[in-house]
Structures are given as structure tokens and as C-alpha cells.
XYZ file of C-alpha atoms in Angstrom:
566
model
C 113.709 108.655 212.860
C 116.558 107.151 215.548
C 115.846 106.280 218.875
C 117.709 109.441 220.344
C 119.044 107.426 222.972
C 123.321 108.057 224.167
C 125.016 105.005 224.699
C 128.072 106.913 226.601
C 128.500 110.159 228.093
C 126.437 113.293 229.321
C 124.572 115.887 227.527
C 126.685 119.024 227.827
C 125.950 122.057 230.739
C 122.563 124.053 229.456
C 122.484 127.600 230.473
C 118.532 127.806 231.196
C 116.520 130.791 231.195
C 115.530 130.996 234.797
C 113.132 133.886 234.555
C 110.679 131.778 232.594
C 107.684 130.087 234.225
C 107.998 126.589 234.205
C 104.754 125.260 233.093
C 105.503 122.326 231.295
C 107.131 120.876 234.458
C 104.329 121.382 237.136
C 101.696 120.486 234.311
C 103.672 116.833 234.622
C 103.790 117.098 238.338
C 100.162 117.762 238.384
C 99.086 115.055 236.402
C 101.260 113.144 238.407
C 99.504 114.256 241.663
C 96.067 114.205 240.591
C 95.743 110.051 240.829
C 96.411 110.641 244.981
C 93.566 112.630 245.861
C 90.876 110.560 243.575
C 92.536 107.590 245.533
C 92.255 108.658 248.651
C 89.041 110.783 248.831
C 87.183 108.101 246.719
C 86.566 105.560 249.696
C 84.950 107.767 251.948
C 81.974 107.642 250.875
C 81.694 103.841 250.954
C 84.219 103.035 253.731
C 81.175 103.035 256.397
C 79.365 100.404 253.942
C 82.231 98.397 252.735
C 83.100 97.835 256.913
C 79.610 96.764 257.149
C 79.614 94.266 254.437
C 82.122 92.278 256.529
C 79.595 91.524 258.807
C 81.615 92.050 262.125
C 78.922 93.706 263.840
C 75.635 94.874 263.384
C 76.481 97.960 266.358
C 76.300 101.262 264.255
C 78.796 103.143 266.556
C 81.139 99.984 266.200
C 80.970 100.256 262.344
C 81.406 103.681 262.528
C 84.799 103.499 264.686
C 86.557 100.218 262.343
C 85.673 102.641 258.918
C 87.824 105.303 261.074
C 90.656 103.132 261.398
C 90.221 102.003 257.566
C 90.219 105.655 256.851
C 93.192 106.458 259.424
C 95.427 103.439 258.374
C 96.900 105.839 255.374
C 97.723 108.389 257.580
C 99.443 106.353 259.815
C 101.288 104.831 257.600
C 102.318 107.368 256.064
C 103.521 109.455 259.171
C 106.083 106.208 259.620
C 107.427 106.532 256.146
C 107.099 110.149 255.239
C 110.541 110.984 256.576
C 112.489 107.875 255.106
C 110.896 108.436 251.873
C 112.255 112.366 251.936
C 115.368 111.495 253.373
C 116.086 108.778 250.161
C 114.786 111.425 247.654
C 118.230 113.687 249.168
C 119.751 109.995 247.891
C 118.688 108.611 244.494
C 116.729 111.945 243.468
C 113.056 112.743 243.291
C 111.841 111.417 240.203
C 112.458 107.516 241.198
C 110.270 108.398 244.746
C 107.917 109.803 242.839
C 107.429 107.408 240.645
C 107.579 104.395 243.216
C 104.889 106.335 245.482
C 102.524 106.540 242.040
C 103.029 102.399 241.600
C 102.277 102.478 245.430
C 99.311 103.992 245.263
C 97.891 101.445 242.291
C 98.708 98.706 244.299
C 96.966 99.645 247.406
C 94.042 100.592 245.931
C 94.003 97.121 243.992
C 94.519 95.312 247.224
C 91.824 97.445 248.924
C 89.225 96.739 246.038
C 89.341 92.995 246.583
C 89.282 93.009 250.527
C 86.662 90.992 252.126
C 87.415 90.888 255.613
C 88.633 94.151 257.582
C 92.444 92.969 257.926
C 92.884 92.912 254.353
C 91.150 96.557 253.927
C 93.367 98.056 256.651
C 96.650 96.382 255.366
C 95.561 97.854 251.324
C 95.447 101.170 253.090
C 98.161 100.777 255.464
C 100.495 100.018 252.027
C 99.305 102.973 250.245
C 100.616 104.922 252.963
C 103.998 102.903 253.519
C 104.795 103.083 249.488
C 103.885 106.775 249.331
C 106.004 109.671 250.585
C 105.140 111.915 247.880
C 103.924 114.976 249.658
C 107.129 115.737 250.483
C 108.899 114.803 248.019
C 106.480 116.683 245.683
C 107.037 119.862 247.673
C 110.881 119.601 247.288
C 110.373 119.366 243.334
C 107.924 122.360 242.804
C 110.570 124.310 245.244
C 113.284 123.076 242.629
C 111.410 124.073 239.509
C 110.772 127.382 240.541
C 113.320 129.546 240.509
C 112.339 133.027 241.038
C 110.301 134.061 243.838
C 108.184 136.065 242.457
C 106.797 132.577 240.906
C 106.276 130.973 243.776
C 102.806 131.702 244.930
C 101.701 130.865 241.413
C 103.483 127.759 241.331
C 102.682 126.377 245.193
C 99.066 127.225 244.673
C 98.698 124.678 242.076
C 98.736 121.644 243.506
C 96.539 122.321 246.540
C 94.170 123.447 243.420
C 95.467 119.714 241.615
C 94.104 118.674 245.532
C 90.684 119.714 245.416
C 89.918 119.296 242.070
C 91.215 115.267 242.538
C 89.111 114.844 245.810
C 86.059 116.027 243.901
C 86.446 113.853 241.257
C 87.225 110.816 243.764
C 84.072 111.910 246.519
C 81.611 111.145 242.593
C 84.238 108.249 241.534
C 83.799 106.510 244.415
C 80.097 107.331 245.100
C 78.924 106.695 241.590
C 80.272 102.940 241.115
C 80.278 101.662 245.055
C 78.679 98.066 244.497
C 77.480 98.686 241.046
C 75.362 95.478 240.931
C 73.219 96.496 243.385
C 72.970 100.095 242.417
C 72.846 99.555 238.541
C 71.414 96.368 238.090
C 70.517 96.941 234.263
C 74.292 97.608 233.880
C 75.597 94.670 236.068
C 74.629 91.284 236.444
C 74.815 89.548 239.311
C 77.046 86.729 239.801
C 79.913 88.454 238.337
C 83.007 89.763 239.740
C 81.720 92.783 240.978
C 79.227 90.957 243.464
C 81.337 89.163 244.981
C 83.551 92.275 245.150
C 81.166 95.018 245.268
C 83.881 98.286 246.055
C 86.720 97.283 243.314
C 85.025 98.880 240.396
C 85.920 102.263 241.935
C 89.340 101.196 242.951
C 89.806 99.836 239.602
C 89.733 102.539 238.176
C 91.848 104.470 240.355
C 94.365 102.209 239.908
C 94.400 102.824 235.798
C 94.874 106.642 236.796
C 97.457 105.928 238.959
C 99.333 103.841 236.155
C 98.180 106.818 233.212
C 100.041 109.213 236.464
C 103.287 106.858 235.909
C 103.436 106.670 232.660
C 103.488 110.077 232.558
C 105.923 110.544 235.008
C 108.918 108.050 233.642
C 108.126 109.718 230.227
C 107.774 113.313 230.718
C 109.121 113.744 234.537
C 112.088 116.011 235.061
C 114.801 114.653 237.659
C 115.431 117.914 239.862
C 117.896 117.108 242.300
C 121.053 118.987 241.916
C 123.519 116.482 242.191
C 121.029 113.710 240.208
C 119.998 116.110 237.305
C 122.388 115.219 234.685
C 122.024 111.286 234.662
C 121.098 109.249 231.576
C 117.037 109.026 232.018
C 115.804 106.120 229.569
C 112.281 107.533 230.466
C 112.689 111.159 229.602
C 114.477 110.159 226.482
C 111.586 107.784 225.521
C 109.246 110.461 225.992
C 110.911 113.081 223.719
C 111.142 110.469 220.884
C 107.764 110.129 221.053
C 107.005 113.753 221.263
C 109.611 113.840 218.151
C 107.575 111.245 216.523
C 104.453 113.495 216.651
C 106.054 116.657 215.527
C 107.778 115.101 212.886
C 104.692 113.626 211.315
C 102.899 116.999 211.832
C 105.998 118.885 209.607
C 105.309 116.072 206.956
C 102.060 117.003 206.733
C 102.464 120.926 206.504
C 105.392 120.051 204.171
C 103.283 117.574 201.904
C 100.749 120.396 201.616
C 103.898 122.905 199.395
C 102.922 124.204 196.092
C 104.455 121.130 193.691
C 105.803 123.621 191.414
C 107.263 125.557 194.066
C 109.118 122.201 195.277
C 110.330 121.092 191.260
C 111.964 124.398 191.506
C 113.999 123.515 194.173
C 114.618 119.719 193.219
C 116.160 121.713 189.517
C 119.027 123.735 191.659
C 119.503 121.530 194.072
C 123.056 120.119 194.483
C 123.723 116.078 192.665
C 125.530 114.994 195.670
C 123.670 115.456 199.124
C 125.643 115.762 202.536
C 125.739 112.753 205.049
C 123.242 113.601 207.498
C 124.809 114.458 211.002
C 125.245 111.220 213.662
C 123.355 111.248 216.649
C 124.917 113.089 219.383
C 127.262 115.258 216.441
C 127.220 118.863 216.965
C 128.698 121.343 215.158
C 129.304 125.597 215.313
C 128.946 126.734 212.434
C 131.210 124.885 210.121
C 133.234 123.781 212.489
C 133.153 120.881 214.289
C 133.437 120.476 218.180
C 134.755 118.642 220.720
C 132.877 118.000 223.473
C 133.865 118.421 227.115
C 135.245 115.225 228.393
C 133.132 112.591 230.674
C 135.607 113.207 233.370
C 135.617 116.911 233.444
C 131.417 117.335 233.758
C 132.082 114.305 236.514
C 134.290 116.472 238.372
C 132.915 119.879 237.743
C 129.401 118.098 239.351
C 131.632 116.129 241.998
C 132.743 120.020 242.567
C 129.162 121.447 242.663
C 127.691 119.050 245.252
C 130.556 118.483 248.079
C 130.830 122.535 248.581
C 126.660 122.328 248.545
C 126.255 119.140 250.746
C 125.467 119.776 254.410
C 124.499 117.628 257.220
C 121.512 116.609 258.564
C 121.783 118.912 261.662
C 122.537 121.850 260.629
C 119.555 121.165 258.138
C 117.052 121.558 260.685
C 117.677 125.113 261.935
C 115.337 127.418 264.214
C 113.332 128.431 261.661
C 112.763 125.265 259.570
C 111.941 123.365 262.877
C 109.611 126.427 263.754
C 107.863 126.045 260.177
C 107.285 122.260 260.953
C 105.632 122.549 264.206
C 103.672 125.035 262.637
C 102.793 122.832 259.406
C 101.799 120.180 262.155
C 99.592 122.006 264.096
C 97.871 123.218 261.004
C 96.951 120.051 260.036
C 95.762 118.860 263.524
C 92.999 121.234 263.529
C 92.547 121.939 260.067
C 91.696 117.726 259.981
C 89.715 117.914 263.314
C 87.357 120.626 261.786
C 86.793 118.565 258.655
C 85.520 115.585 261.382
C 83.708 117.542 263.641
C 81.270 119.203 260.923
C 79.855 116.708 259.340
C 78.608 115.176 262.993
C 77.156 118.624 263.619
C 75.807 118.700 260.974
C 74.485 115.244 261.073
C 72.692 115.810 264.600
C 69.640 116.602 265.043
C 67.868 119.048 267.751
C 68.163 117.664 271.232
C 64.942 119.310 272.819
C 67.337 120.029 276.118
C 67.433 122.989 277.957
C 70.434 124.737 277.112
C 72.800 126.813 280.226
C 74.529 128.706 278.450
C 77.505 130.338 278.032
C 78.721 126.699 277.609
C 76.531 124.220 278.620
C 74.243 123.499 274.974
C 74.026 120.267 272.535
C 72.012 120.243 269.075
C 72.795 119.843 265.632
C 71.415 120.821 261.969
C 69.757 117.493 261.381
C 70.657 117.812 257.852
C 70.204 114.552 255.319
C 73.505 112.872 253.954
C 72.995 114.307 250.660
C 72.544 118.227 251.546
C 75.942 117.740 253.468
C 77.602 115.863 250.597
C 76.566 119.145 248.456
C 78.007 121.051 251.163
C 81.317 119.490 250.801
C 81.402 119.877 247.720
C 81.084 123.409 247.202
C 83.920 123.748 250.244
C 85.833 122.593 247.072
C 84.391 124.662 244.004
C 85.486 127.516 246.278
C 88.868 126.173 247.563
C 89.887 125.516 243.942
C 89.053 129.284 243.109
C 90.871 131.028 246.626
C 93.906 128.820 245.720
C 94.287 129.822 242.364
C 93.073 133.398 242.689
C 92.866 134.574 245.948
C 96.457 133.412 247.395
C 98.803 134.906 244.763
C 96.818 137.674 245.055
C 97.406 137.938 248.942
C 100.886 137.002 248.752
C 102.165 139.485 246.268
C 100.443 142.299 248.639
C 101.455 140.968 252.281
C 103.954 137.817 251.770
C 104.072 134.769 252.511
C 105.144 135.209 256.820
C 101.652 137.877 256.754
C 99.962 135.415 255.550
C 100.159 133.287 257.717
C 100.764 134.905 261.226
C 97.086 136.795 259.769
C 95.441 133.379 259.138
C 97.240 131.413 262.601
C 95.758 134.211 264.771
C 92.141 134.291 263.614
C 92.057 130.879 263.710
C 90.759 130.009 267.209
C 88.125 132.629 266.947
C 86.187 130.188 263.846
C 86.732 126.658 266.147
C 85.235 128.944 269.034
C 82.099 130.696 267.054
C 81.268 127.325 265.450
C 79.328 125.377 267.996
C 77.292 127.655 268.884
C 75.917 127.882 265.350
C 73.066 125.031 266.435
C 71.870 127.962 268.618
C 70.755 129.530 265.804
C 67.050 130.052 264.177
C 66.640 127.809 261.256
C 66.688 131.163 258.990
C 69.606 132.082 259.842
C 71.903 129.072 260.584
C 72.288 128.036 256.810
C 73.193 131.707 256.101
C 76.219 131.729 259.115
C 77.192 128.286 257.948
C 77.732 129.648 254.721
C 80.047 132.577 256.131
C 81.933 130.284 258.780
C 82.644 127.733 255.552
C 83.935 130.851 253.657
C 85.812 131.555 256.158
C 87.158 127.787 256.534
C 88.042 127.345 253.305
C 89.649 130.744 252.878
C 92.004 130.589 255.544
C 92.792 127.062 254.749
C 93.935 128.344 251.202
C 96.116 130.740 252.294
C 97.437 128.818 255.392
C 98.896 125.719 253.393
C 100.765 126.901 250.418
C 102.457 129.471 252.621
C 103.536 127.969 255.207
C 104.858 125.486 252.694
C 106.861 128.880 250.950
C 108.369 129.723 254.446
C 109.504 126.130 255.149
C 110.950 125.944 251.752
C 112.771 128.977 251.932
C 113.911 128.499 255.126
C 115.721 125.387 254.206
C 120.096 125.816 254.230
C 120.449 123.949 250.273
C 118.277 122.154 247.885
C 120.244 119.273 248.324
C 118.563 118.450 251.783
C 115.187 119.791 251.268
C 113.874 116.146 250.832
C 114.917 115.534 253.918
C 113.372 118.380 255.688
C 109.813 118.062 253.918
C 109.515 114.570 254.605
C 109.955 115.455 257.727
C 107.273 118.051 257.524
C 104.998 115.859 255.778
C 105.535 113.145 259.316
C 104.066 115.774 261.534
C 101.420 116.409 259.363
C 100.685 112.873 258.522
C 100.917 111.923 262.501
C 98.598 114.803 263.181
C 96.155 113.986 260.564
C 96.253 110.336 262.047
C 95.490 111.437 265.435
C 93.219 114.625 265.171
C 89.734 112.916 263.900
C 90.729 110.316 266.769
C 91.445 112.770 269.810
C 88.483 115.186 268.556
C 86.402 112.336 268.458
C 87.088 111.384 271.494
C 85.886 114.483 273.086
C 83.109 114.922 271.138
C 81.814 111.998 272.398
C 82.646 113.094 275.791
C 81.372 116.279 275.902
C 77.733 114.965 274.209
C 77.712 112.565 277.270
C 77.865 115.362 279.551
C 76.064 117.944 277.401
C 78.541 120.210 276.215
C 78.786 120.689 272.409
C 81.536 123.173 272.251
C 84.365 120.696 273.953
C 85.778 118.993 271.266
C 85.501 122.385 269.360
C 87.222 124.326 272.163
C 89.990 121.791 272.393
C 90.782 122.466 268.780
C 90.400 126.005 269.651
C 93.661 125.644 272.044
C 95.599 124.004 269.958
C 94.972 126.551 267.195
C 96.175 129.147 269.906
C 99.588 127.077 270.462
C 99.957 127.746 266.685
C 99.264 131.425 266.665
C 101.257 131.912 269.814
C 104.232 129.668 267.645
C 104.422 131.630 264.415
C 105.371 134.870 265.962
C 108.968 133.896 266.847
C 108.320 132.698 262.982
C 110.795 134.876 260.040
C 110.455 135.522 257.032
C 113.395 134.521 254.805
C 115.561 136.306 252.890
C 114.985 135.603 248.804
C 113.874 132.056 247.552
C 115.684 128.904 248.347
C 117.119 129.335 244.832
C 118.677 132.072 245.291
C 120.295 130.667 248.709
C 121.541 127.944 246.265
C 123.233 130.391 244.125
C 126.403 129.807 244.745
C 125.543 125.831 243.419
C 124.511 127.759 239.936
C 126.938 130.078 239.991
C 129.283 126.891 239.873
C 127.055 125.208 237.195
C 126.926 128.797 235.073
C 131.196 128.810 235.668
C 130.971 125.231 234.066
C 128.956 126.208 231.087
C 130.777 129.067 230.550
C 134.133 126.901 230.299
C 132.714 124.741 227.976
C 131.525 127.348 225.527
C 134.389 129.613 225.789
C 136.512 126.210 225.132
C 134.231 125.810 222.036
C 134.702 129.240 220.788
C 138.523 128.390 221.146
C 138.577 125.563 218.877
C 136.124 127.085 216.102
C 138.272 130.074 215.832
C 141.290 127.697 215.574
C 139.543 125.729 212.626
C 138.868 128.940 210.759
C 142.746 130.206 210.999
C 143.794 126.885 209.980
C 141.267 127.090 206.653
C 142.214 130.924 206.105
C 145.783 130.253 205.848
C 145.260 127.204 203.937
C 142.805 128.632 201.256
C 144.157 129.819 198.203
């Protein structure tokens, strides 16, 4: 078949059916997204070994701090570029971010599999984080998919759910083949590659599903950007040949399968002389053939669109977007600070000490590395099914501003119950650990995707929503930097001094900021597409010029052949 590809002009103005979910889309996006969590969960549970290998110190507290940084250098990096990377996305248009934070994210994780020395590890994570500003960008193109509200909690819950079920499968990617020589020496010889680089297996292959993630993306990848939408894409048109090239051969074999008699009938009254078959890019009503709308007329209908929807930068970040991001930040502070805290708890064993309480008490579950590492992974077996089940669910009951202020204000209570869990009888401190990660992971589900819906919808236009969420996704990157660090910090202090609950309490605090925040919080009035409308309504006026200008010249054509026809 031809390569459906136009050598001039644009396709014309589609009137799409808005009320339709848009699965096809955010089943790209997610296989898009799903390479970033198995890169970036999958060197956690080697980073303490691989900083070890390097042979900088034999001190295990000194080990432990230089994997932090290795595991903090993405965050960092990210919090620096998070906000450049939105604010080009407003520029060029989503898909070619998205696409350069996916080549990004191979790259690193190449450069991190062949470090030998703790420079080179810190400057393959530090680039992941500098080439990758796609949480933002990745929140601005679900919010321009989804056009009706009522979709939204469906939609935004899937890619948290794309989250969890990617950090799984990195946490077992990069646990299983961590210095395979040593670990599967039947399988690996020594004196290959892989000894004298024992960690790239695993990055290896994260960097193949980053590039299947790209692949996907130029081939399949919609660009959503209002004013970018309607550019050539050599990708997207690549892609659909190739889907073409499947369907087609399917029809030929339905088609060769036709009763042979049932086919010589038709061959016998068929016509001698065939028709032409129609051009590429030919379209026709009914008999008559069409013009379509001049280049210059979609240029300036678009030209049209975009200067009465373009707004500046200020008057992007209103009251209650800038409300939403502090919010968004402060989520992840202690959302990050509980995920570092826990696994030290959990990690220390019984002190023997006397404990004064209200406050004054140390201890710990004394737990092995494996019954925690099952732990953590049943946080997300769970988290996959709240996200998926449980937040729609909640949403379409209370909305999305409920949601949240419910979840901000509760909150506190968990980082302040939580210490004093090592109080506990061994009978029952497995049971309330249970409960208190229910009630983690529960709140974390609901907190996430809808504070994401009220920043989203709080934005002015589409057209500067990049800008805004990578933004959002610097606070949260920044904060996700800094919260293991600062918690750290104090849980080290207060351990000195022989309070537990410090670094738990401190969390606690900042949790209360939060909850104090989101009650000067609003929700907004309909979706962000439907503050957009007027930008459709424009697009929709366009469309409906063009087809009433096509109903004009078919009608012409037909007087013209009725007076001419004998």
C-alpha cells in the first residue's frame, strides 16, 4: 500500500466525539511512563552495594550516606529542570518533551550501569534527572486528553497505578540481576563484561524499555497542545502505516477465505473497465469532488485560536494554582520522609532502655531485609488496587477538593501514632503495622491524583498548563530531594538523645502546615476543558466553515449535472 505520508498541507478540522473515553491515548502514555518507574526504583536495592564496590570506605554509616546522595542526585536534578522542561512543552508541544525525557532516561541508566567510581554514578543519575521533566509534562497531556470531567478520576488514577506497578517490576529487575556473576555463577562466567561491571545487566535492560517506551511514543504518541496539534508528525504517520499494514493483511486473509463461487459470480458482472483508484490525500462527497480549505485559511483560523487563548505567565499562576502547588509540595515532603523513616524502624532492633514516656522511647521491629522487602511490596499490590478502585470511587461521591482537605487533615495523626508502634507487644505490632500501612497507602492514593485534578483545573488555559505543572513537579522534586535528607537528619538526632518520635513529629508539623493550607483551597468550577471552551468553540466554528463550504460546492456540482443531463 503507499506510504500515507502529505508532502504539503494540513489534514482538514476533525469534529471529535468528546464524550468518548480516550483509551487508546493514555494506553500510549502509559506504556510510555512505565520505563520511569522500573528505572528509577530498580537501583535501590543495589545502590548501598554498588557504593560499596567502589571501595571508598569500609564505614557502614559512610556507605550508607554516599548511596543517599546516588539515590537523591535524580531528584535534584530534576527539581532544577522540572520547570524549564514544562515551560518548553507550552513551546514546541508535549510530545517532543516527552519523547526527549524517554531517550533521557536510557542514557542515564546506560551511564549509571558502567560507573565504577562514585562521580560517574552520581553524574548517570544527576542526567536522568536533568533530561527528564516528564512528570509534568505527562500531567499536562492526560489533562488534555480528557475532556469531560466526569473522566477524570478514571483517567488521573492510571498512571499512579502505571507507578506502582513499574516500581514493582524495577524493586525484582533490579534485585534479580544485581552482579549476576556472583549471584548466578552457572549462568555467568567470570571474566566477562558483567564482572567487571557487575550492576549494568539491570540497567541494560532498563535502557531497552526505555527505547521499546520511545518507539512507542514517536509512533503512536498524540501531540496535544492546542496550538501544536495540527503539525505534520512523520512519527504518528509511520505508525498508522504500520497499523494499516497489519489490518490490511488481516482483510486479505478474511477475504482469501470467500466462497470461490461466490467471488466468479462477481468477477461475471463486474464492469470491463475499472475506475482509477483515488490519489492519496483525494477526497470526495459523494460524487462530487471537493476542494479543500486552503493552507492559509487553517493557518489563520489556528493563528486565530491561540492569540485570543494565549496568556502570560503571571496571570498563570493565580491564588489557587499557587495554593495547589504548595500543597502538591508539602505532600511530597512527608509523603517521601515516611517512605525513609520506615524502613529504619523497621530495621532497628529493641534497645533494652528504659523508656519515659509520653516522649522519651527508642526501639525498633528488628525485622530481616527480606520480611521488609515483602512489606514493600504489598504497600504496592494494594496501592495499585486503591488507585484504580478506591479513588474514582471516592471522587465521584465527595470530589476531588473533599478528598483531599479529608486526607491533608488526618494526616498528622498517622506520622504521630507511628513511633510509638515499637511500644507495642510483638503480637500485636505486626497487626497495627498492617492498619497504619493501610492507612499509608490509602491516603496516599487519594491524596496524589487529586490534588493533581484541582491543580489542573485550576489552571487559566491549556496552553500554559506545561508551565504550571512543571512548576508543580519543582516543588515536589525539591521536596523529595530534601525530605529523606532533613528526616534523616533528625532521626539521627533524636536516636542520639533517645527520642524516637522526633524525626516523626517533625513530619507531623509539616503535615499540619498542609492541612492548615488546603482550607483557603477551592474547588473549581468544571474541568480545565471546559474553561478552554471558548478555544473549541473556535476550532468547532472552523470545522463547521469548512463543511458547510463543502456542502456548498457539492450542491453546486449536482445543479451543474442536473441541468446538463439530458
Amino acid at each position: 500500500m503507499p506510504f500515507p505520508f502529505r508532502k504539503k498541507g494540513r489534514s482538514p478540522p476533525k469534529v471529535a466525539n468528546g464524550s468518548d473515553f480516550p483509551s487508546q491515548q493514555l494506553l500510549v502514555l502509559s506504556l510510555c511512563r512505565i520505563c520511569e518507574p522500573i528505572a528509577f526504583m530498580s537501583i535501590f536495592p543495589y545502590a548501598y552495594y554498588m557504593v560499596e564496590s567502589f571501595k571508598i570506605t569500609t564505614d557502614a554509616g559512610a556507605i550508607a550516606f554516599r548511596a543517599g546522595l546516588v539515590t537523591s542526585a535524580f531528584a535534584l536534578a530534576e527539581f532544577s529542570a522540572s520547570f524549564p522542561w514544562g515551560w518548553l512543552s507550552d513551546r514546541v508541544g508535549r510530545k517532543p518533551i516527552l519523547l526527549t525525557g524517554l531517550a533521557g532516561t536510557g542514557i542515564s541508566m546506560l551511564v549509571f550501569g558502567f560507573a565504577t567510581n562514585l562521580p560517574l554514578a552520581l553524574l548517570g543519575r544527576a542526567l536522568g534527572g536533568l533530561l527528564n521533566g516528564n512528570i509534568g509534562v505527562l500531567q499536562t497531556t492526560v489533562a488534555e486528553v480528557v475532556k469531560v470531567k466526569e473522566h477524570q478520576p478514571r483517567a488521573y488514577a492510571i498512571m499512579p497505578f502505571i507507578w506502582c506497578l513499574g516500581s514493582i517490576i524495577g524493586c525484582g529487575l533490579g534485585g534479580g540481576l544485581a552482579d549476576p556473576v556472583n549471584n548466578y555463577p552457572t549462568l555467568f562466567a567470570h571474566g566477562t563484561i558483567l564482572e567487571k561491571f557487575p550492576y549494568l545487566l539491570p540497567n541494560v535492560i532498563c535502557a531497552a524499555v526505555a527505547l521499546f517506551s520511545l518507539t512507542v511514543g514517536i509512533l503512536f504518541l498524540e501531540e496535544t497542545h492546542e496550538k501544536k496539534k495540527n503539525r505534520r508528525d512523520i512519527g504518528l504517520e509511520s505508525g498508522r502505516w504500520i497499523l494499516a499494514l497489519f489490518a490490511e493483511e488481516k482483510s486479505t486473509r478474511i477475504e482469501a477465505t470467500h466462497d470461490k463461487a461466490a467471488d466468479a459470480a462477481l468477477d461475471e458482472t463486474a464492469p470491463l473497465i475499472q475506475p482509477d483508484p483515488e490519489p492519496p490525500g483525494y477526497t470526495s462527497q459523494i460524487s462530487s469532488p471537493v476542494l479543500a480549505p486552503s493552507n492559509n485559511e487553517t493557518i489563520r483560523d489556528e493563528e486565530a485560536v491561540s492569540a485570543k487563548a494565549d496568556i502570560g505567565i503571571t496571570k498563570a499562576f493565580n491564588t489557587q494554582v499557587v495554593l495547589n502547588i504548595f500543597a502538591y509540595g508539602v505532600l511530597a515532603y512527608h509523603t517521601i520522609a515516611f517512605e525513609q523513616l520506615l524502613p529504619v524502624m523497621l530495621s532497628m532492633k529493641d534497645s533494652g532502655t528504659v523508656s519515659q514516656l509520653p516522649f522519651k522511647f527508642v526501639g525498633g521491629f528488628g525485622l530481616p531485609t527480606s520480611t521488609i522487602g515483602f512489606i514493600l511490596a504489598a504497600q504496592g499490590v494494594y496501592q495499585m488496587f486503591a488507585q484504580m478502585i478506591l479513588f474514582p470511587w471516592v471522587i465521584h461521591r465527595i470530589g476531588s477538593l473533599k478528598t483531599f482537605r479529608l486526607v491533608a487533615l488526618l494526616y498528622p495523626l498517622l506520622y504521630l501514632i507511628t513511633p510509638y508502634l515499637v511500644l507495642l507487644s510483638r503480637e500485636l505490632r505486626m497487626i497495627v503495622l498492617s492498619l497504619i500501612l493501610i492507612w499509608k497507602v490509602t491516603f496516599q492514593a487519594l491524596a496524589y491524583p487529586s490534588n493533581t485534578l484541582l491543580l489542573t483545573n485550576s489552571a487559566p488555559s491549556l496552553l500554559v498548563l506545561g508551565t504550571i505543572n512543571g512548576f508543580a513537579a519543582a516543588a515536589a522534586s525539591f521536596s523529595r530531594a530534601s525530605g529523606p535528607t532533613l528526616s534523616g537528619l533528625l532521626q539521627s538526632a533524636g536516636l542520639d538523645i533517645g527520642y524516637l518520635g522526633i524525626a516523626w513529629w517533625s513530619t507531623a508539623l509539616v503535615a499540619f502546615v498542609g492541612a492548615l493550607e488546603c482550607l483557603w483551597m477551592k474547588e473549581p468550577h468544571g474541568s480545565l476543558a471546559a474553561v478552554a471552551a471558548p478555544i473549541e468553540d473556535d476550532v468547532d466554528s472552523a470545522s463547521a466553515r469548512y463543511l458547510h463550504n463543502q456542502s456548498d460546492v457539492a450542491n453546486t456540482t449536482n445543479q451543474f449535472k442536473s441541468a446538463t443531463t439530458p
